[in-house]
């Protein structure tokens, strides 16, 4: 049986992910409970879980806020992604199985189709992008690498990256996913790593140059009480 705290957690996390609660938003257990239909107890526990994942920061006497990132932190996140995901891509090229390759191509083709619109659905592209990159990690066969990247990749940050893209840039990103599937099909680790590196480096450059990235970092403080929520 699914627990109320698990549903509350997924609901709030989805809200952070899809931009309902943008970076820096003030969150209260009361408001979230009213919005979700749960009592404050499971909502508070869900918020603590999100805090443990660094998606929410608690500030004494101010409350809970959706995580923000400094430009330096954005650089660090994307630098780590370049190193780790390029390696994952090279491993996937050598270890991928046919079913995984078929699914990756389906995802890439769907992304390509969505981005041909004059106004692509950014959330849909973000979801497909997330699924694609997770499947690449699965195809790499490296469980530790997958777990490590799970603590690094910030989905709200990825969503903001796609929102920062011009139409040409989002289409180029979709094209890179298609090219990655070609590299995997060719079982070419160097090609796959090169495309993944270029793909993530382009995302970093776009986000760093975006005027929308002006998130002052909130000081995360552990040990807050329930009253802070």
PDB file of C-alpha atoms in Angstrom:
ATOM      1  CA  UNK A   1       0.000   0.000   0.000  1.00  0.00           C
ATOM      2  CA  UNK A   2       1.360   3.402  -0.966  1.00  0.00           C
ATOM      3  CA  UNK A   3       1.921   5.628   2.045  1.00  0.00           C
ATOM      4  CA  UNK A   4       0.621   9.190   2.207  1.00  0.00           C
ATOM      5  CA  UNK A   5       4.159  10.478   2.708  1.00  0.00           C
ATOM      6  CA  UNK A   6       5.282   8.801  -0.525  1.00  0.00           C
ATOM      7  CA  UNK A   7       2.460  10.391  -2.494  1.00  0.00           C
ATOM      8  CA  UNK A   8       3.106  13.775  -0.886  1.00  0.00           C
ATOM      9  CA  UNK A   9       6.797  13.423  -1.705  1.00  0.00           C
ATOM     10  CA  UNK A  10       6.107  12.630  -5.367  1.00  0.00           C
ATOM     11  CA  UNK A  11       3.566  15.452  -5.621  1.00  0.00           C
ATOM     12  CA  UNK A  12       5.902  18.101  -4.226  1.00  0.00           C
ATOM     13  CA  UNK A  13       8.892  16.773  -6.167  1.00  0.00           C
ATOM     14  CA  UNK A  14       6.887  16.880  -9.391  1.00  0.00           C
ATOM     15  CA  UNK A  15       5.905  20.457  -8.581  1.00  0.00           C
ATOM     16  CA  UNK A  16       9.560  21.408  -8.180  1.00  0.00           C
ATOM     17  CA  UNK A  17      10.455  19.519 -11.321  1.00  0.00           C
ATOM     18  CA  UNK A  18       7.793  21.031 -13.575  1.00  0.00           C
ATOM     19  CA  UNK A  19       8.261  24.579 -12.365  1.00  0.00           C
ATOM     20  CA  UNK A  20       5.084  24.859 -10.287  1.00  0.00           C
ATOM     21  CA  UNK A  21       7.446  25.699  -7.432  1.00  0.00           C
ATOM     22  CA  UNK A  22      10.310  27.647  -9.069  1.00  0.00           C
ATOM     23  CA  UNK A  23      13.794  27.947  -7.531  1.00  0.00           C
ATOM     24  CA  UNK A  24      13.688  30.158  -4.461  1.00  0.00           C
ATOM     25  CA  UNK A  25       9.963  29.604  -3.832  1.00  0.00           C
ATOM     26  CA  UNK A  26       8.869  29.673  -0.201  1.00  0.00           C
ATOM     27  CA  UNK A  27       7.138  26.426   0.778  1.00  0.00           C
ATOM     28  CA  UNK A  28       4.975  25.894   3.851  1.00  0.00           C
ATOM     29  CA  UNK A  29       3.604  22.605   5.090  1.00  0.00           C
ATOM     30  CA  UNK A  30       0.189  24.200   5.532  1.00  0.00           C
ATOM     31  CA  UNK A  31      -0.068  25.443   1.939  1.00  0.00           C
ATOM     32  CA  UNK A  32       1.306  22.195   0.504  1.00  0.00           C
ATOM     33  CA  UNK A  33      -1.080  20.154   2.637  1.00  0.00           C
ATOM     34  CA  UNK A  34      -4.043  22.185   1.425  1.00  0.00           C
ATOM     35  CA  UNK A  35      -2.915  21.868  -2.195  1.00  0.00           C
ATOM     36  CA  UNK A  36      -2.319  18.118  -1.994  1.00  0.00           C
ATOM     37  CA  UNK A  37      -5.200  17.149   0.271  1.00  0.00           C
ATOM     38  CA  UNK A  38      -2.929  15.564   2.887  1.00  0.00           C
ATOM     39  CA  UNK A  39      -2.388  16.457   6.504  1.00  0.00           C
ATOM     40  CA  UNK A  40       0.727  18.376   7.460  1.00  0.00           C
ATOM     41  CA  UNK A  41       2.438  15.330   9.008  1.00  0.00           C
ATOM     42  CA  UNK A  42       3.174  13.424   5.755  1.00  0.00           C
ATOM     43  CA  UNK A  43       3.898  16.708   3.988  1.00  0.00           C
ATOM     44  CA  UNK A  44       6.517  17.635   6.581  1.00  0.00           C
ATOM     45  CA  UNK A  45       8.146  14.222   6.252  1.00  0.00           C
ATOM     46  CA  UNK A  46       8.115  14.564   2.463  1.00  0.00           C
ATOM     47  CA  UNK A  47       9.790  17.957   2.763  1.00  0.00           C
ATOM     48  CA  UNK A  48      12.516  16.464   4.955  1.00  0.00           C
ATOM     49  CA  UNK A  49      13.173  13.835   2.288  1.00  0.00           C
ATOM     50  CA  UNK A  50      13.407  16.537  -0.358  1.00  0.00           C
ATOM     51  CA  UNK A  51      15.787  18.432   1.904  1.00  0.00           C
ATOM     52  CA  UNK A  52      17.974  15.314   2.122  1.00  0.00           C
ATOM     53  CA  UNK A  53      18.063  15.307  -1.691  1.00  0.00           C
ATOM     54  CA  UNK A  54      19.063  18.999  -1.688  1.00  0.00           C
ATOM     55  CA  UNK A  55      15.882  20.000  -3.516  1.00  0.00           C
ATOM     56  CA  UNK A  56      14.665  22.035  -0.540  1.00  0.00           C
ATOM     57  CA  UNK A  57      16.652  24.213   1.864  1.00  0.00           C
ATOM     58  CA  UNK A  58      15.542  25.021   5.418  1.00  0.00           C
ATOM     59  CA  UNK A  59      16.430  28.428   6.842  1.00  0.00           C
ATOM     60  CA  UNK A  60      15.815  29.107  10.554  1.00  0.00           C
ATOM     61  CA  UNK A  61      13.049  31.615  11.237  1.00  0.00           C
ATOM     62  CA  UNK A  62      12.277  31.832   7.510  1.00  0.00           C
ATOM     63  CA  UNK A  63      11.127  28.352   6.543  1.00  0.00           C
ATOM     64  CA  UNK A  64      11.634  26.072   3.570  1.00  0.00           C
ATOM     65  CA  UNK A  65      12.632  27.174   0.087  1.00  0.00           C
ATOM     66  CA  UNK A  66      13.060  25.406  -3.227  1.00  0.00           C
ATOM     67  CA  UNK A  67      16.779  24.967  -3.870  1.00  0.00           C
ATOM     68  CA  UNK A  68      18.667  27.493  -5.932  1.00  0.00           C
ATOM     69  CA  UNK A  69      22.120  27.341  -7.497  1.00  0.00           C
ATOM     70  CA  UNK A  70      24.952  29.805  -7.768  1.00  0.00           C
ATOM     71  CA  UNK A  71      26.659  30.083 -11.145  1.00  0.00           C
ATOM     72  CA  UNK A  72      29.708  28.383  -9.671  1.00  0.00           C
ATOM     73  CA  UNK A  73      27.589  25.434  -8.564  1.00  0.00           C
ATOM     74  CA  UNK A  74      26.038  25.213 -12.020  1.00  0.00           C
ATOM     75  CA  UNK A  75      29.531  25.055 -13.507  1.00  0.00           C
ATOM     76  CA  UNK A  76      30.508  22.310 -11.070  1.00  0.00           C
ATOM     77  CA  UNK A  77      27.381  20.245 -11.759  1.00  0.00           C
ATOM     78  CA  UNK A  78      27.876  20.400 -15.502  1.00  0.00           C
ATOM     79  CA  UNK A  79      31.619  19.766 -15.284  1.00  0.00           C
ATOM     80  CA  UNK A  80      30.892  16.573 -13.354  1.00  0.00           C
ATOM     81  CA  UNK A  81      28.203  15.596 -15.835  1.00  0.00           C
ATOM     82  CA  UNK A  82      30.641  16.003 -18.728  1.00  0.00           C
ATOM     83  CA  UNK A  83      33.166  13.714 -17.056  1.00  0.00           C
ATOM     84  CA  UNK A  84      30.752  11.056 -15.851  1.00  0.00           C
ATOM     85  CA  UNK A  85      28.170  10.976 -18.628  1.00  0.00           C
ATOM     86  CA  UNK A  86      30.759  10.914 -21.405  1.00  0.00           C
ATOM     87  CA  UNK A  87      32.247   7.864 -19.691  1.00  0.00           C
ATOM     88  CA  UNK A  88      28.765   6.368 -19.325  1.00  0.00           C
ATOM     89  CA  UNK A  89      28.150   6.911 -23.040  1.00  0.00           C
ATOM     90  CA  UNK A  90      31.372   5.153 -23.983  1.00  0.00           C
ATOM     91  CA  UNK A  91      30.487   2.228 -21.713  1.00  0.00           C
ATOM     92  CA  UNK A  92      26.954   2.099 -23.108  1.00  0.00           C
ATOM     93  CA  UNK A  93      28.303   1.902 -26.651  1.00  0.00           C
ATOM     94  CA  UNK A  94      30.105  -1.291 -25.692  1.00  0.00           C
ATOM     95  CA  UNK A  95      27.418  -2.850 -23.497  1.00  0.00           C
ATOM     96  CA  UNK A  96      24.048  -1.770 -24.882  1.00  0.00           C
ATOM     97  CA  UNK A  97      21.545  -4.465 -25.851  1.00  0.00           C
ATOM     98  CA  UNK A  98      19.076  -4.299 -28.716  1.00  0.00           C
ATOM     99  CA  UNK A  99      16.010  -3.546 -26.590  1.00  0.00           C
ATOM    100  CA  UNK A 100      17.759  -0.608 -24.949  1.00  0.00           C
ATOM    101  CA  UNK A 101      18.937   0.725 -28.292  1.00  0.00           C
ATOM    102  CA  UNK A 102      15.429   0.473 -29.713  1.00  0.00           C
ATOM    103  CA  UNK A 103      13.979   2.392 -26.769  1.00  0.00           C
ATOM    104  CA  UNK A 104      16.679   5.070 -26.946  1.00  0.00           C
ATOM    105  CA  UNK A 105      15.955   5.611 -30.618  1.00  0.00           C
ATOM    106  CA  UNK A 106      12.215   5.850 -29.910  1.00  0.00           C
ATOM    107  CA  UNK A 107      12.855   8.495 -27.257  1.00  0.00           C
ATOM    108  CA  UNK A 108      15.223  10.456 -29.498  1.00  0.00           C
ATOM    109  CA  UNK A 109      12.759  10.370 -32.376  1.00  0.00           C
ATOM    110  CA  UNK A 110       9.972  11.555 -30.096  1.00  0.00           C
ATOM    111  CA  UNK A 111      12.146  14.445 -28.901  1.00  0.00           C
ATOM    112  CA  UNK A 112      12.926  15.320 -32.505  1.00  0.00           C
ATOM    113  CA  UNK A 113       9.220  15.316 -33.393  1.00  0.00           C
ATOM    114  CA  UNK A 114       8.277  17.564 -30.458  1.00  0.00           C
ATOM    115  CA  UNK A 115      11.017  20.074 -31.230  1.00  0.00           C
ATOM    116  CA  UNK A 116       9.802  20.529 -34.793  1.00  0.00           C
ATOM    117  CA  UNK A 117       6.909  22.532 -33.372  1.00  0.00           C
ATOM    118  CA  UNK A 118       7.205  26.317 -33.354  1.00  0.00           C
ATOM    119  CA  UNK A 119       6.646  26.161 -29.583  1.00  0.00           C
ATOM    120  CA  UNK A 120       7.946  22.819 -28.270  1.00  0.00           C
ATOM    121  CA  UNK A 121       6.530  21.494 -24.991  1.00  0.00           C
ATOM    122  CA  UNK A 122       9.554  22.039 -22.765  1.00  0.00           C
ATOM    123  CA  UNK A 123       8.306  19.821 -19.936  1.00  0.00           C
ATOM    124  CA  UNK A 124       7.704  16.943 -22.360  1.00  0.00           C
ATOM    125  CA  UNK A 125      11.191  17.337 -23.811  1.00  0.00           C
ATOM    126  CA  UNK A 126      12.663  17.449 -20.299  1.00  0.00           C
ATOM    127  CA  UNK A 127      10.898  14.224 -19.324  1.00  0.00           C
ATOM    128  CA  UNK A 128      12.113  12.455 -22.465  1.00  0.00           C
ATOM    129  CA  UNK A 129      15.623  13.805 -21.925  1.00  0.00           C
ATOM    130  CA  UNK A 130      15.594  12.474 -18.365  1.00  0.00           C
ATOM    131  CA  UNK A 131      14.433   9.051 -19.538  1.00  0.00           C
ATOM    132  CA  UNK A 132      17.056   8.991 -22.299  1.00  0.00           C
ATOM    133  CA  UNK A 133      19.975   9.804 -20.013  1.00  0.00           C
ATOM    134  CA  UNK A 134      18.829   7.325 -17.364  1.00  0.00           C
ATOM    135  CA  UNK A 135      18.603   4.607 -20.003  1.00  0.00           C
ATOM    136  CA  UNK A 136      22.128   5.421 -21.183  1.00  0.00           C
ATOM    137  CA  UNK A 137      23.283   4.888 -17.598  1.00  0.00           C
ATOM    138  CA  UNK A 138      21.423   1.584 -17.452  1.00  0.00           C
ATOM    139  CA  UNK A 139      23.005   0.547 -20.751  1.00  0.00           C
ATOM    140  CA  UNK A 140      26.456   1.355 -19.384  1.00  0.00           C
ATOM    141  CA  UNK A 141      26.061  -1.533 -16.952  1.00  0.00           C
ATOM    142  CA  UNK A 142      27.732   0.501 -14.208  1.00  0.00           C
ATOM    143  CA  UNK A 143      25.420   0.615 -11.187  1.00  0.00           C
ATOM    144  CA  UNK A 144      27.752   2.785  -9.094  1.00  0.00           C
ATOM    145  CA  UNK A 145      28.011   5.333 -11.875  1.00  0.00           C
ATOM    146  CA  UNK A 146      24.230   5.438 -12.195  1.00  0.00           C
ATOM    147  CA  UNK A 147      23.803   5.983  -8.455  1.00  0.00           C
ATOM    148  CA  UNK A 148      26.484   8.661  -8.394  1.00  0.00           C
ATOM    149  CA  UNK A 149      24.937  10.625 -11.239  1.00  0.00           C
ATOM    150  CA  UNK A 150      21.567  10.336  -9.548  1.00  0.00           C
ATOM    151  CA  UNK A 151      22.916  12.597  -6.807  1.00  0.00           C
ATOM    152  CA  UNK A 152      24.377  15.108  -9.271  1.00  0.00           C
ATOM    153  CA  UNK A 153      21.792  15.656 -11.989  1.00  0.00           C
ATOM    154  CA  UNK A 154      19.328  18.305 -10.842  1.00  0.00           C
ATOM    155  CA  UNK A 155      16.091  17.899 -12.815  1.00  0.00           C
ATOM    156  CA  UNK A 156      14.816  21.450 -12.122  1.00  0.00           C
ATOM    157  CA  UNK A 157      18.161  22.735 -13.395  1.00  0.00           C
ATOM    158  CA  UNK A 158      17.823  20.634 -16.555  1.00  0.00           C
ATOM    159  CA  UNK A 159      14.312  21.993 -17.031  1.00  0.00           C
ATOM    160  CA  UNK A 160      15.626  25.535 -16.702  1.00  0.00           C
ATOM    161  CA  UNK A 161      18.281  24.704 -19.297  1.00  0.00           C
ATOM    162  CA  UNK A 162      15.654  23.696 -21.831  1.00  0.00           C
ATOM    163  CA  UNK A 163      13.650  26.818 -21.030  1.00  0.00           C
ATOM    164  CA  UNK A 164      16.761  28.870 -21.775  1.00  0.00           C
ATOM    165  CA  UNK A 165      17.212  27.322 -25.207  1.00  0.00           C
ATOM    166  CA  UNK A 166      16.316  29.098 -28.410  1.00  0.00           C
ATOM    167  CA  UNK A 167      14.296  27.050 -30.898  1.00  0.00           C
ATOM    168  CA  UNK A 168      17.465  26.261 -32.855  1.00  0.00           C
ATOM    169  CA  UNK A 169      19.269  25.180 -29.687  1.00  0.00           C
ATOM    170  CA  UNK A 170      16.520  22.843 -28.513  1.00  0.00           C
ATOM    171  CA  UNK A 171      16.392  21.298 -31.977  1.00  0.00           C
ATOM    172  CA  UNK A 172      20.164  20.861 -31.944  1.00  0.00           C
ATOM    173  CA  UNK A 173      19.894  19.132 -28.578  1.00  0.00           C
ATOM    174  CA  UNK A 174      17.304  16.736 -29.994  1.00  0.00           C
ATOM    175  CA  UNK A 175      19.564  16.060 -32.984  1.00  0.00           C
ATOM    176  CA  UNK A 176      22.425  15.187 -30.627  1.00  0.00           C
ATOM    177  CA  UNK A 177      20.244  12.541 -28.997  1.00  0.00           C
ATOM    178  CA  UNK A 178      19.647  11.004 -32.410  1.00  0.00           C
ATOM    179  CA  UNK A 179      23.367  11.071 -33.132  1.00  0.00           C
ATOM    180  CA  UNK A 180      24.053   9.379 -29.810  1.00  0.00           C
ATOM    181  CA  UNK A 181      21.794   6.502 -30.819  1.00  0.00           C
ATOM    182  CA  UNK A 182      23.765   6.222 -34.065  1.00  0.00           C
ATOM    183  CA  UNK A 183      27.003   6.011 -32.072  1.00  0.00           C
ATOM    184  CA  UNK A 184      25.512   3.332 -29.829  1.00  0.00           C
ATOM    185  CA  UNK A 185      24.277   1.372 -32.848  1.00  0.00           C
ATOM    186  CA  UNK A 186      27.787   1.552 -34.312  1.00  0.00           C
ATOM    187  CA  UNK A 187      29.211   0.320 -30.984  1.00  0.00           C
ATOM    188  CA  UNK A 188      31.662   3.232 -31.157  1.00  0.00           C
ATOM    189  CA  UNK A 189      32.651   4.350 -27.620  1.00  0.00           C
ATOM    190  CA  UNK A 190      34.809   7.288 -28.727  1.00  0.00           C
ATOM    191  CA  UNK A 191      32.068   8.702 -30.927  1.00  0.00           C
ATOM    192  CA  UNK A 192      29.471   8.286 -28.191  1.00  0.00           C
ATOM    193  CA  UNK A 193      31.690   9.992 -25.598  1.00  0.00           C
ATOM    194  CA  UNK A 194      32.449  12.889 -27.954  1.00  0.00           C
ATOM    195  CA  UNK A 195      28.780  13.533 -28.716  1.00  0.00           C
ATOM    196  CA  UNK A 196      27.790  13.336 -25.051  1.00  0.00           C
ATOM    197  CA  UNK A 197      30.575  15.760 -24.131  1.00  0.00           C
ATOM    198  CA  UNK A 198      29.488  18.258 -26.784  1.00  0.00           C
ATOM    199  CA  UNK A 199      25.853  17.825 -25.775  1.00  0.00           C
ATOM    200  CA  UNK A 200      26.359  18.608 -22.087  1.00  0.00           C
ATOM    201  CA  UNK A 201      28.942  21.318 -22.734  1.00  0.00           C
ATOM    202  CA  UNK A 202      26.438  23.091 -24.983  1.00  0.00           C
ATOM    203  CA  UNK A 203      23.791  22.904 -22.265  1.00  0.00           C
ATOM    204  CA  UNK A 204      26.198  24.355 -19.715  1.00  0.00           C
ATOM    205  CA  UNK A 205      27.159  27.233 -21.986  1.00  0.00           C
ATOM    206  CA  UNK A 206      23.526  28.056 -22.732  1.00  0.00           C
ATOM    207  CA  UNK A 207      22.478  28.039 -19.095  1.00  0.00           C
ATOM    208  CA  UNK A 208      25.487  30.027 -17.913  1.00  0.00           C
ATOM    209  CA  UNK A 209      24.897  32.737 -20.508  1.00  0.00           C
ATOM    210  CA  UNK A 210      21.169  32.964 -19.803  1.00  0.00           C
ATOM    211  CA  UNK A 211      19.978  36.111 -18.081  1.00  0.00           C
ATOM    212  CA  UNK A 212      17.437  33.928 -16.259  1.00  0.00           C
ATOM    213  CA  UNK A 213      20.157  32.288 -14.187  1.00  0.00           C
ATOM    214  CA  UNK A 214      20.278  34.746 -11.332  1.00  0.00           C
ATOM    215  CA  UNK A 215      19.622  32.500  -8.374  1.00  0.00           C
ATOM    216  CA  UNK A 216      21.268  33.722  -5.169  1.00  0.00           C
ATOM    217  CA  UNK A 217      22.192  30.640  -3.188  1.00  0.00           C
ATOM    218  CA  UNK A 218      20.157  30.175  -0.038  1.00  0.00           C
ATOM    219  CA  UNK A 219      22.122  29.016   2.983  1.00  0.00           C
ATOM    220  CA  UNK A 220      21.134  25.424   3.724  1.00  0.00           C
ATOM    221  CA  UNK A 221      21.033  24.709   7.430  1.00  0.00           C
ATOM    222  CA  UNK A 222      20.501  21.285   8.987  1.00  0.00           C
ATOM    223  CA  UNK A 223      18.685  20.592  12.193  1.00  0.00           C
ATOM    224  CA  UNK A 224      15.575  22.702  11.624  1.00  0.00           C
ATOM    225  CA  UNK A 225      12.502  21.890  13.656  1.00  0.00           C
ATOM    226  CA  UNK A 226       9.017  21.168  12.418  1.00  0.00           C
ATOM    227  CA  UNK A 227       8.079  24.737  13.263  1.00  0.00           C
ATOM    228  CA  UNK A 228      10.419  25.906  10.498  1.00  0.00           C
ATOM    229  CA  UNK A 229       8.163  24.155   8.001  1.00  0.00           C
TER     230      UNK A 229
END
